[in-house]
RNA sequence: GUGCCCAUAGCUCAGUUGGUUAGAGCGCCUGGUUGUGGUCCAGGAGGUCGCCGGUUCAAAUCCGGUUGGGCACCCCA
């Protein structure tokens, strides 16, 4: 058998899990304060849940989905993101009379891509979705939550909030048409990547890194000219709401979304500390999504954050993760071992971190205690047992004292 | 899917213009201590140099291929 993990997947050992956990728990706790309750949706859905909502031309659908047929012949896809799944759950649950609804989630996502720094085929995201609030204050609340989370993770100063508006449907359709017309007249100067984007997602050309493209982009029409007053008013209110909370941002007209159902606010918190994958949290408003999926038209706004990326940043911004140090119980002989196993059970029941090794002589067990960073070792051999005593060793100072066995639980609970 | 870089001990890495037995630090094991860890001292185990083929009297070293990994493009978290 092959003993290596599938390309783009990794095993998360306890140290990795601790790194993830502090990101997830910080986010979950803060989300709870904002009234976002946690939701878990399945890691796979019917393929159409993603295919329909993400659009037929998006990269996610055309080349990144893990799709297979199950034994019943159903087309199944491992979720590449969770907004569609949460929206599906909202529709399935017939929750349209419970609005507004606020959800937080954390879990694995799957995209078939070439792995690189901050990018894997199975990765993990946290995210929030707010359904049923068509007002700019919904966008502001969701962005504020993200900003405050980055603050709690000590990385707000390392991230820049990029903001843009995609306008409403009409604004975007007319702008899109204008862009296609403009770029079509400059086809010869466009890169092959951008020629492909001309059909799929012309807005993307605006963000091209190709030098020749950049020159063409300079002459391209600006979105501002195509925004309806309703759309520009909406965006202005979002900006004002952020100003009122002293949440700083930069306007980035090149920030776009590939997916059709996005509208109005698009935002990304970006850092330069993680190489090319700088987006640490990204999101926006998606008023069209739930309607596309067949639910009663319901506005939505939310974001997702990459746990691996956030954890990497947290390594730089938060203090080193510390773990609790155990008390090591060290028996010598079968009778003492039996006694200490019972004692370990009691101490653990009292909430103490207790280690008792499964085998080894005194020296071996002391080595283990040292390696685990035990603060104290409690040694019980034949001598101690007969005298109804235990030897308590302070592992740091090396000093030892004898205490009575019946005092052990009380004594250790004071440590 | 495309491009660039990399692959030597469990880990991090050295290895000279191709030359005899491939090294270091850390880690691991044993002893110095019949019931005392971490420090210290002495000793030890561990490598078909990713894999396949080629050049050569001779390959870890040069060439081709292949697999795996990393980074970047595309796109995104």
Short mmCIF file of C-alpha atoms (C1' of nucleotides) in Angstrom, two decimals:
data_model
loop_
_atom_site.label_atom_id
_atom_site.label_comp_id
_atom_site.label_asym_id
_atom_site.label_seq_id
_atom_site.Cartn_x
_atom_site.Cartn_y
_atom_site.Cartn_z
CA UNK A 1 0.00 0.00 0.00
CA UNK A 2 0.96 3.60 -0.43
CA UNK A 3 1.85 5.15 2.89
CA UNK A 4 1.97 8.70 1.74
CA UNK A 5 -0.98 11.05 2.04
CA UNK A 6 -2.75 12.14 -1.14
CA UNK A 7 -1.15 15.14 -2.79
CA UNK A 8 -2.33 18.36 -1.24
CA UNK A 9 -3.44 16.73 2.01
CA UNK A 10 -1.64 16.71 5.34
CA UNK A 11 -2.06 15.04 8.67
CA UNK A 12 -2.77 17.41 11.52
CA UNK A 13 -0.91 16.20 14.59
CA UNK A 14 -1.64 17.57 18.07
CA UNK A 15 0.64 20.59 17.67
CA UNK A 16 -1.06 21.47 14.38
CA UNK A 17 -4.49 21.00 15.87
CA UNK A 18 -3.60 23.39 18.71
CA UNK A 19 -2.61 25.99 16.14
CA UNK A 20 -5.88 25.54 14.28
CA UNK A 21 -7.91 25.39 17.43
CA UNK A 22 -6.93 28.78 18.74
CA UNK A 23 -7.99 30.34 15.45
CA UNK A 24 -11.29 28.44 15.41
CA UNK A 25 -12.09 29.01 19.05
CA UNK A 26 -11.28 32.69 18.92
CA UNK A 27 -13.53 33.04 15.89
CA UNK A 28 -16.33 30.91 17.31
CA UNK A 29 -16.39 32.80 20.61
CA UNK A 30 -16.38 36.18 18.94
CA UNK A 31 -19.03 35.12 16.42
CA UNK A 32 -21.20 34.03 19.32
CA UNK A 33 -20.95 37.55 20.77
CA UNK A 34 -22.24 38.89 17.47
CA UNK A 35 -25.09 36.41 17.60
CA UNK A 36 -23.75 34.00 14.99
CA UNK A 37 -24.57 30.44 16.07
CA UNK A 38 -22.50 27.58 14.78
CA UNK A 39 -23.79 25.43 11.95
CA UNK A 40 -22.36 22.29 10.39
CA UNK A 41 -23.44 21.22 6.97
CA UNK A 42 -22.29 18.01 5.24
CA UNK A 43 -18.86 18.01 3.60
CA UNK A 44 -20.50 16.76 0.41
CA UNK A 45 -23.60 17.87 -1.44
CA UNK A 46 -25.28 17.06 -4.71
CA UNK A 47 -23.01 18.43 -7.41
CA UNK A 48 -25.68 20.83 -8.64
CA UNK A 49 -25.61 22.70 -5.33
CA UNK A 50 -22.18 23.99 -6.30
CA UNK A 51 -22.38 23.77 -10.08
CA UNK A 52 -25.54 25.87 -10.23
CA UNK A 53 -24.48 28.49 -7.72
CA UNK A 54 -20.84 28.94 -8.60
CA UNK A 55 -21.56 29.40 -12.29
CA UNK A 56 -20.55 27.22 -15.21
CA UNK A 57 -17.39 29.11 -16.06
CA UNK A 58 -15.79 29.67 -12.67
CA UNK A 59 -12.48 27.97 -11.99
CA UNK A 60 -13.94 26.28 -8.97
CA UNK A 61 -16.51 24.45 -11.07
CA UNK A 62 -14.53 23.86 -14.24
CA UNK A 63 -11.35 22.48 -12.75
CA UNK A 64 -11.27 22.42 -8.97
CA UNK A 65 -14.20 20.30 -7.79
CA UNK A 66 -13.85 16.84 -6.36
CA UNK A 67 -16.85 15.19 -7.99
CA UNK A 68 -17.83 11.54 -8.05
CA UNK A 69 -20.79 9.29 -8.47
CA UNK A 70 -21.92 7.37 -5.41
CA UNK A 71 -23.23 3.81 -5.43
CA UNK A 72 -26.75 5.03 -6.02
CA UNK A 73 -25.64 6.91 -9.12
CA UNK A 74 -25.94 10.31 -7.49
CA UNK A 75 -23.53 13.04 -8.58
CA UNK A 76 -21.76 14.14 -5.43
CA UNK A 77 -19.19 16.90 -4.86
CA UNK A 78 -16.93 17.55 -1.91
CA UNK A 79 -17.65 21.13 -0.88
CA UNK A 80 -15.14 23.64 -2.34
CA UNK A 81 -16.62 26.35 -0.11
CA UNK A 82 -19.45 26.51 2.38
CA UNK A 83 -21.69 29.41 1.40
CA UNK A 84 -23.69 27.27 -1.00
CA UNK A 85 -24.05 24.52 1.61
CA UNK A 86 -25.28 26.88 4.31
CA UNK A 87 -27.69 28.49 1.85
CA UNK A 88 -28.96 25.04 0.89
CA UNK A 89 -29.47 24.21 4.58
CA UNK A 90 -31.41 27.44 5.00
CA UNK A 91 -33.70 26.50 2.12
CA UNK A 92 -34.00 22.85 3.19
CA UNK A 93 -34.86 23.95 6.71
CA UNK A 94 -37.64 26.28 5.44
CA UNK A 95 -36.29 29.07 7.60
CA UNK A 96 -37.52 31.99 5.50
CA UNK A 97 -39.78 33.17 8.31
CA UNK A 98 -36.99 33.23 10.87
CA UNK A 99 -34.96 36.00 9.30
CA UNK A 100 -32.54 37.48 9.94
CA UNK A 101 -30.31 34.45 10.51
CA UNK A 102 -26.66 34.42 11.46
CA UNK A 103 -24.42 31.38 11.11
CA UNK A 104 -20.81 30.61 11.89
CA UNK A 105 -19.02 27.54 10.57
CA UNK A 106 -15.62 25.85 10.61
CA UNK A 107 -14.51 22.82 8.69
CA UNK A 108 -12.67 21.24 5.76
CA UNK A 109 -13.09 22.30 2.12
CA UNK A 110 -11.77 20.57 -0.99
CA UNK A 111 -10.37 21.96 -4.20
CA UNK A 112 -8.32 20.14 -6.80
CA UNK A 113 -5.41 22.52 -7.24
CA UNK A 114 -1.63 22.43 -7.33
CA UNK A 115 -0.62 22.85 -3.72
CA UNK A 116 1.68 25.68 -2.67
CA UNK A 117 2.26 27.81 0.38
CA UNK A 118 -1.10 28.49 2.03
CA UNK A 119 -2.95 26.32 -0.48
CA UNK A 120 -3.90 22.67 -0.17
CA UNK A 121 -6.44 20.32 -1.72
CA UNK A 122 -8.04 19.71 1.63
CA UNK A 123 -7.92 22.90 3.63
CA UNK A 124 -10.00 24.44 6.37
CA UNK A 125 -12.12 27.50 6.60
CA UNK A 126 -14.02 29.45 9.16
CA UNK A 127 -16.79 31.68 7.96
CA UNK A 128 -20.02 33.50 8.67
CA UNK A 129 -23.21 34.02 6.71
CA UNK A 130 -25.87 36.61 7.43
CA UNK A 131 -29.21 36.01 5.71
CA UNK A 132 -32.12 38.38 5.37
CA UNK A 133 -30.49 41.78 5.85
CA UNK A 134 -30.59 43.81 2.64
CA UNK A 135 -29.07 46.90 4.26
CA UNK A 136 -25.48 48.16 4.33
CA UNK A 137 -25.46 47.70 8.09
CA UNK A 138 -25.41 43.95 7.43
CA UNK A 139 -22.22 44.29 5.40
CA UNK A 140 -20.74 46.49 8.11
CA UNK A 141 -21.54 44.04 10.89
CA UNK A 142 -20.00 41.14 9.06
CA UNK A 143 -16.86 43.10 8.17
CA UNK A 144 -16.61 44.39 11.73
CA UNK A 145 -16.66 40.83 12.99
CA UNK A 146 -13.82 39.92 10.67
CA UNK A 147 -11.80 42.97 11.66
CA UNK A 148 -12.30 42.31 15.35
CA UNK A 149 -11.31 38.68 14.89
CA UNK A 150 -8.04 39.70 13.24
CA UNK A 151 -7.56 42.10 16.11
CA UNK A 152 -8.02 39.33 18.67
CA UNK A 153 -5.56 37.21 16.74
CA UNK A 154 -3.05 40.04 16.98
CA UNK A 155 -2.82 40.42 13.23
CA UNK A 156 -5.01 43.39 12.43
CA UNK A 157 -1.94 45.55 11.86
CA UNK A 158 -0.58 43.01 9.41
CA UNK A 159 -3.70 42.95 7.27
CA UNK A 160 -5.19 45.54 4.94
CA UNK A 161 -8.91 45.59 4.27
CA UNK A 162 -9.47 45.89 0.52
CA UNK A 163 -12.94 47.04 -0.46
CA UNK A 164 -14.86 47.35 -3.67
CA UNK A 165 -18.42 47.44 -4.89
CA UNK A 166 -19.68 45.22 -7.66
CA UNK A 167 -22.87 47.25 -7.84
CA UNK A 168 -26.26 45.79 -8.42
CA UNK A 169 -27.15 43.47 -11.28
CA UNK A 170 -27.90 46.25 -13.77
CA UNK A 171 -24.76 48.18 -12.97
CA UNK A 172 -22.63 45.13 -13.45
CA UNK A 173 -24.30 43.94 -16.63
CA UNK A 174 -23.87 47.26 -18.39
CA UNK A 175 -20.30 47.61 -17.13
CA UNK A 176 -19.47 44.09 -18.18
CA UNK A 177 -20.79 44.75 -21.67
CA UNK A 178 -18.73 47.94 -21.88
CA UNK A 179 -15.60 46.10 -20.78
CA UNK A 180 -16.08 43.31 -23.29
CA UNK A 181 -16.50 45.87 -26.02
CA UNK A 182 -13.39 47.77 -24.96
CA UNK A 183 -11.13 44.76 -24.51
CA UNK A 184 -12.39 43.14 -27.69
CA UNK A 185 -11.06 46.11 -29.59
CA UNK A 186 -7.62 45.55 -28.00
CA UNK A 187 -7.45 41.78 -28.34
CA UNK A 188 -4.04 41.76 -29.97
CA UNK A 189 -2.43 43.33 -26.90
CA UNK A 190 -4.02 41.03 -24.35
CA UNK A 191 -2.28 38.05 -22.78
CA UNK A 192 -3.62 34.58 -23.45
CA UNK A 193 -4.87 34.42 -19.86
CA UNK A 194 -6.84 37.58 -20.37
CA UNK A 195 -8.25 36.46 -23.70
CA UNK A 196 -9.72 33.50 -21.86
CA UNK A 197 -11.04 35.86 -19.19
CA UNK A 198 -12.73 37.97 -21.84
CA UNK A 199 -15.38 35.26 -22.19
CA UNK A 200 -15.48 33.93 -18.67
CA UNK A 201 -14.93 36.89 -16.41
CA UNK A 202 -13.88 40.14 -18.08
CA UNK A 203 -13.75 41.96 -14.73
CA UNK A 204 -10.72 39.80 -13.92
CA UNK A 205 -8.69 41.40 -16.67
CA UNK A 206 -8.63 44.54 -14.57
CA UNK A 207 -6.51 42.69 -12.01
CA UNK A 208 -4.07 41.08 -14.47
CA UNK A 209 -0.39 41.00 -13.53
CA UNK A 210 0.68 40.94 -17.16
CA UNK A 211 2.52 44.13 -18.16
CA UNK A 212 0.89 44.45 -21.56
CA UNK A 213 -2.54 43.86 -20.01
CA UNK A 214 -1.88 46.56 -17.46
CA UNK A 215 -1.37 49.14 -20.21
CA UNK A 216 -4.63 48.17 -21.87
CA UNK A 217 -6.40 48.31 -18.52
CA UNK A 218 -5.29 51.92 -18.03
CA UNK A 219 -7.61 53.00 -20.81
CA UNK A 220 -10.51 50.79 -19.76
CA UNK A 221 -13.82 52.34 -18.71
CA UNK A 222 -14.27 52.85 -14.97
CA UNK A 223 -17.01 51.15 -13.03
CA UNK A 224 -18.02 54.37 -11.33
CA UNK A 225 -19.58 55.64 -14.54
CA UNK A 226 -21.87 52.62 -14.63
CA UNK A 227 -22.98 52.46 -11.02
CA UNK A 228 -26.63 53.23 -10.42
CA UNK A 229 -27.27 55.82 -7.73
CA UNK A 230 -28.85 53.10 -5.62
CA UNK A 231 -25.66 51.05 -5.82
CA UNK A 232 -23.30 53.92 -5.12
CA UNK A 233 -25.46 55.06 -2.20
CA UNK A 234 -25.35 51.56 -0.79
CA UNK A 235 -21.58 51.47 -0.99
CA UNK A 236 -21.27 54.92 0.54
CA UNK A 237 -23.29 53.75 3.52
CA UNK A 238 -21.04 50.75 3.98
CA UNK A 239 -18.00 52.99 3.99
CA UNK A 240 -19.63 55.36 6.44
CA UNK A 241 -20.49 52.48 8.76
CA UNK A 242 -16.89 51.33 8.74
CA UNK A 243 -15.66 54.86 9.37
CA UNK A 244 -17.93 55.09 12.39
CA UNK A 245 -16.22 52.01 13.83
CA UNK A 246 -12.76 53.28 12.92
CA UNK A 247 -12.19 50.30 10.69
CA UNK A 248 -9.65 51.38 8.12
CA UNK A 249 -9.70 50.17 4.51
CA UNK A 250 -8.39 50.88 1.07
CA UNK A 251 -10.60 51.10 -1.98
CA UNK A 252 -9.51 48.61 -4.59
CA UNK A 253 -11.43 48.91 -7.85
CA UNK A 254 -9.67 45.80 -9.17
CA UNK A 255 -11.10 43.60 -6.42
CA UNK A 256 -13.75 41.48 -8.14
CA UNK A 257 -15.53 38.19 -7.63
CA UNK A 258 -15.78 35.47 -10.21
CA UNK A 259 -19.20 34.33 -9.17
CA UNK A 260 -22.37 35.70 -10.68
CA UNK A 261 -24.42 36.01 -7.55
CA UNK A 262 -22.09 38.46 -5.87
CA UNK A 263 -23.20 42.07 -5.77
CA UNK A 264 -22.46 45.30 -3.96
CA UNK A 265 -19.72 44.88 -1.37
CA UNK A 266 -16.68 42.72 -2.05
CA UNK A 267 -13.84 42.69 0.46
CA UNK A 268 -10.63 40.93 1.32
CA UNK A 269 -8.28 41.21 4.28
CA UNK A 270 -4.85 40.83 2.74
CA UNK A 271 -1.43 40.38 4.32
CA UNK A 272 2.01 40.49 2.76
CA UNK A 273 3.42 38.06 5.33
CA UNK A 274 2.38 34.81 3.67
CA UNK A 275 3.88 34.91 0.20
CA UNK A 276 1.54 34.87 -2.78
CA UNK A 277 -1.52 33.68 -0.89
CA UNK A 278 -2.11 36.91 0.95
CA UNK A 279 -5.89 36.79 1.27
CA UNK A 280 -6.66 35.72 4.77
CA UNK A 281 -10.38 36.53 4.87
CA UNK A 282 -12.54 37.25 1.85
CA UNK A 283 -16.22 37.78 1.31
CA UNK A 284 -19.02 39.90 0.06
CA UNK A 285 -22.72 40.27 -0.55
CA UNK A 286 -24.61 37.64 -2.53
CA UNK A 287 -28.24 38.73 -2.73
CA UNK A 288 -28.88 36.57 -5.79
CA UNK A 289 -27.64 33.25 -4.47
CA UNK A 290 -30.60 31.84 -2.59
CA UNK A 291 -32.97 32.75 -5.40
CA UNK A 292 -30.75 30.97 -7.92
CA UNK A 293 -30.88 27.89 -5.74
CA UNK A 294 -34.66 27.86 -5.80
CA UNK A 295 -35.37 29.42 -2.43
CA UNK A 296 -37.43 32.50 -1.78
CA UNK A 297 -35.24 35.44 -2.74
CA UNK A 298 -33.19 36.25 0.36
CA UNK A 299 -30.28 38.67 0.65
CA UNK A 300 -27.04 37.39 2.11
CA UNK A 301 -23.62 38.64 3.06
CA UNK A 302 -20.68 36.77 4.57
CA UNK A 303 -17.04 35.84 4.47
CA UNK A 304 -14.68 32.92 4.75
CA UNK A 305 -11.19 32.76 6.21
CA UNK A 306 -8.50 30.17 5.58
CA UNK A 307 -7.59 28.49 8.87
CA UNK A 308 -4.15 27.37 7.65
CA UNK A 309 -3.32 30.91 6.55
CA UNK A 310 -4.68 32.46 9.74
CA UNK A 311 -2.77 29.94 11.85
CA UNK A 312 0.47 30.69 9.98
CA UNK A 313 -0.02 34.37 10.65
CA UNK A 314 -0.93 33.70 14.27
CA UNK A 315 2.40 31.91 14.66
CA UNK A 316 3.99 35.28 13.96
CA UNK A 317 1.63 37.47 15.94
CA UNK A 318 0.59 35.49 19.01
CA UNK A 319 2.76 34.11 21.82
CA UNK A 320 3.97 30.55 21.54
CA UNK A 321 1.33 27.98 22.40
CA UNK A 322 1.83 26.48 25.81
CA UNK A 323 0.35 23.21 27.02
CA UNK A 324 -0.37 22.14 30.56
CA UNK A 325 2.37 20.24 32.35
CA UNK A 326 1.40 16.94 33.96
CA UNK A 327 2.06 15.44 37.33
CA UNK A 328 3.83 12.13 36.71
CA UNK A 329 2.85 9.18 38.85
CA UNK A 330 5.74 6.76 39.15
CA UNK A 331 5.07 3.33 40.68
CA UNK A 332 7.69 0.70 41.39
CA UNK A 333 6.26 -2.77 41.63
CA UNK A 334 2.86 -4.26 40.91
CA UNK A 335 1.22 -3.26 44.19
CA UNK A 336 2.29 0.36 43.84
CA UNK A 337 1.21 0.38 40.22
CA UNK A 338 -2.27 -0.72 41.15
CA UNK A 339 -2.44 1.96 43.85
CA UNK A 340 -1.28 4.74 41.53
CA UNK A 341 -3.62 3.75 38.71
CA UNK A 342 -6.49 4.24 41.14
CA UNK A 343 -4.99 7.53 42.27
CA UNK A 344 -4.59 8.70 38.65
CA UNK A 345 -8.26 7.99 38.04
CA UNK A 346 -9.26 10.12 41.02
CA UNK A 347 -6.90 12.99 40.19
CA UNK A 348 -8.01 13.10 36.56
CA UNK A 349 -11.58 13.08 37.73
CA UNK A 350 -10.69 16.19 39.71
CA UNK A 351 -9.45 17.87 36.55
CA UNK A 352 -5.74 17.28 37.06
CA UNK A 353 -3.40 16.58 34.14
CA UNK A 354 -1.81 13.31 35.24
CA UNK A 355 0.60 11.03 33.40
CA UNK A 356 1.28 7.45 34.37
CA UNK A 357 3.40 5.41 32.01
CA UNK A 358 2.50 1.90 30.94
CA UNK A 359 5.86 0.23 31.55
CA UNK A 360 9.45 0.80 32.53
CA UNK A 361 11.64 0.90 35.61
CA UNK A 362 12.12 3.96 37.76
CA UNK A 363 14.80 5.46 35.58
CA UNK A 364 12.76 4.96 32.41
CA UNK A 365 9.70 6.48 33.98
CA UNK A 366 11.64 9.43 35.33
CA UNK A 367 12.98 10.05 31.84
CA UNK A 368 9.47 10.12 30.52
CA UNK A 369 8.39 12.53 33.25
CA UNK A 370 11.27 14.82 32.31
CA UNK A 371 10.44 14.68 28.63
CA UNK A 372 6.80 15.55 29.28
CA UNK A 373 7.92 18.55 31.30
CA UNK A 374 6.24 17.26 34.45
CA UNK A 375 6.33 19.76 37.32
CA UNK A 376 6.18 17.02 39.94
CA UNK A 377 6.78 13.31 40.10
CA UNK A 378 4.99 11.23 42.69
CA UNK A 379 7.00 8.11 43.41
CA UNK A 380 5.57 5.12 45.24
CA UNK A 381 7.63 1.94 45.74
CA UNK A 382 7.52 -0.94 48.20
CA UNK A 383 9.01 1.19 50.98
CA UNK A 384 6.53 3.99 50.57
CA UNK A 385 3.61 1.64 50.20
CA UNK A 386 4.37 -0.14 53.46
CA UNK A 387 4.79 3.16 55.24
CA UNK A 388 1.60 4.44 53.58
CA UNK A 389 3.58 7.29 52.08
CA UNK A 390 4.66 8.72 48.72
CA UNK A 391 7.73 10.61 47.60
CA UNK A 392 6.88 13.92 45.95
CA UNK A 393 9.68 15.25 43.79
CA UNK A 394 9.79 18.79 42.47
CA UNK A 395 11.18 18.17 38.99
CA UNK A 396 12.57 21.65 38.58
CA UNK A 397 14.44 21.98 41.85
CA UNK A 398 15.04 18.29 42.41
CA UNK A 399 13.97 18.53 46.04
CA UNK A 400 11.89 15.69 47.48
CA UNK A 401 9.63 15.20 50.44
CA UNK A 402 7.56 12.41 51.85
CA UNK A 403 3.83 12.87 52.20
CA UNK A 404 1.15 10.54 53.51
CA UNK A 405 -0.84 8.69 50.84
CA UNK A 406 -4.16 9.88 52.17
CA UNK A 407 -2.96 13.49 51.81
CA UNK A 408 -1.89 13.14 48.19
CA UNK A 409 -5.13 14.23 46.50
CA UNK A 410 -5.46 17.32 48.68
CA UNK A 411 -1.78 18.17 48.39
CA UNK A 412 -1.69 17.86 44.60
CA UNK A 413 -4.83 19.90 44.15
CA UNK A 414 -3.00 22.84 45.76
CA UNK A 415 -0.19 22.73 43.22
"C1'" G B 1 -2.60 22.76 -16.85
"C1'" U B 2 2.38 25.79 -17.32
"C1'" G B 3 7.23 27.49 -15.35
"C1'" C B 4 11.43 27.51 -11.85
"C1'" C B 5 13.97 25.13 -7.72
"C1'" C B 6 14.89 20.80 -4.70
"C1'" A B 7 15.64 15.24 -3.17
"C1'" U B 8 22.26 12.39 1.25
"C1'" A B 9 20.86 9.13 8.74
"C1'" G B 10 14.48 9.93 12.41
"C1'" C B 11 15.24 15.81 11.78
"C1'" U B 12 18.36 20.06 9.85
"C1'" C B 13 22.21 19.94 6.59
"C1'" A B 14 27.87 19.35 4.80
"C1'" G B 15 30.20 16.34 1.03
"C1'" U B 16 36.29 19.89 -2.93
"C1'" U B 17 37.95 19.48 -10.48
"C1'" G B 18 33.96 12.28 -10.46
"C1'" G B 19 38.56 8.58 -6.73
"C1'" U B 20 39.04 3.80 -2.05
"C1'" U B 21 35.50 2.88 4.56
"C1'" A B 22 29.69 9.06 2.74
"C1'" G B 23 30.28 13.06 7.53
"C1'" A B 24 28.40 16.89 11.42
"C1'" G B 25 24.78 18.82 14.88
"C1'" C B 26 20.27 17.48 17.10
"C1'" G B 27 17.43 13.16 18.27
"C1'" C B 28 17.56 7.78 19.57
"C1'" C B 29 20.01 3.49 22.36
"C1'" U B 30 23.69 1.58 26.24
"C1'" G B 31 26.82 2.48 30.39
"C1'" G B 32 28.78 5.83 34.35
"C1'" U B 33 23.71 5.25 39.09
"C1'" U B 34 20.16 -2.66 41.77
"C1'" G B 35 14.97 3.30 43.71
"C1'" U B 36 15.73 9.03 40.52
"C1'" G B 37 14.68 12.66 34.99
"C1'" G B 38 16.58 17.23 32.91
"C1'" U B 39 22.92 18.80 32.94
"C1'" C B 40 27.78 16.21 32.33
"C1'" C B 41 31.16 12.09 30.65
"C1'" A B 42 32.18 7.49 27.72
"C1'" G B 43 30.42 4.36 24.00
"C1'" G B 44 26.78 2.58 20.18
"C1'" A B 45 23.00 1.85 16.48
"C1'" G B 46 21.16 4.12 12.20
"C1'" G B 47 22.30 5.51 4.96
"C1'" U B 48 21.12 0.19 -1.48
"C1'" C B 49 22.85 9.05 -1.34
"C1'" G B 50 14.21 9.12 -4.05
"C1'" C B 51 13.75 5.48 -8.25
"C1'" C B 52 15.25 3.63 -13.37
"C1'" G B 53 18.70 3.89 -17.11
"C1'" G B 54 23.21 6.05 -19.50
"C1'" U B 55 28.53 8.01 -19.71
"C1'" U B 56 33.16 6.31 -17.23
"C1'" C B 57 38.47 2.09 -15.14
"C1'" A B 58 35.51 4.60 -11.23
"C1'" A B 59 29.12 8.28 -9.98
"C1'" A B 60 26.08 10.99 -3.92
"C1'" U B 61 28.84 14.07 -7.70
"C1'" C B 62 28.02 14.29 -14.98
"C1'" C B 63 23.63 13.21 -18.62
"C1'" G B 64 18.44 11.46 -19.73
"C1'" G B 65 13.92 9.85 -17.80
"C1'" U B 66 10.62 9.09 -13.72
"C1'" U B 67 8.33 9.74 -8.88
"C1'" G B 68 7.84 12.87 -4.77
"C1'" G B 69 8.27 17.76 -2.51
"C1'" G B 70 8.58 23.22 -2.49
"C1'" C B 71 7.60 27.97 -4.77
"C1'" A B 72 5.21 30.88 -8.52
"C1'" C B 73 1.44 31.64 -12.62
"C1'" C B 74 -3.98 30.78 -13.16
"C1'" C B 75 -7.64 31.22 -9.30
"C1'" C B 76 -8.76 31.82 -4.53
"C1'" A B 77 -9.20 31.10 1.81
#
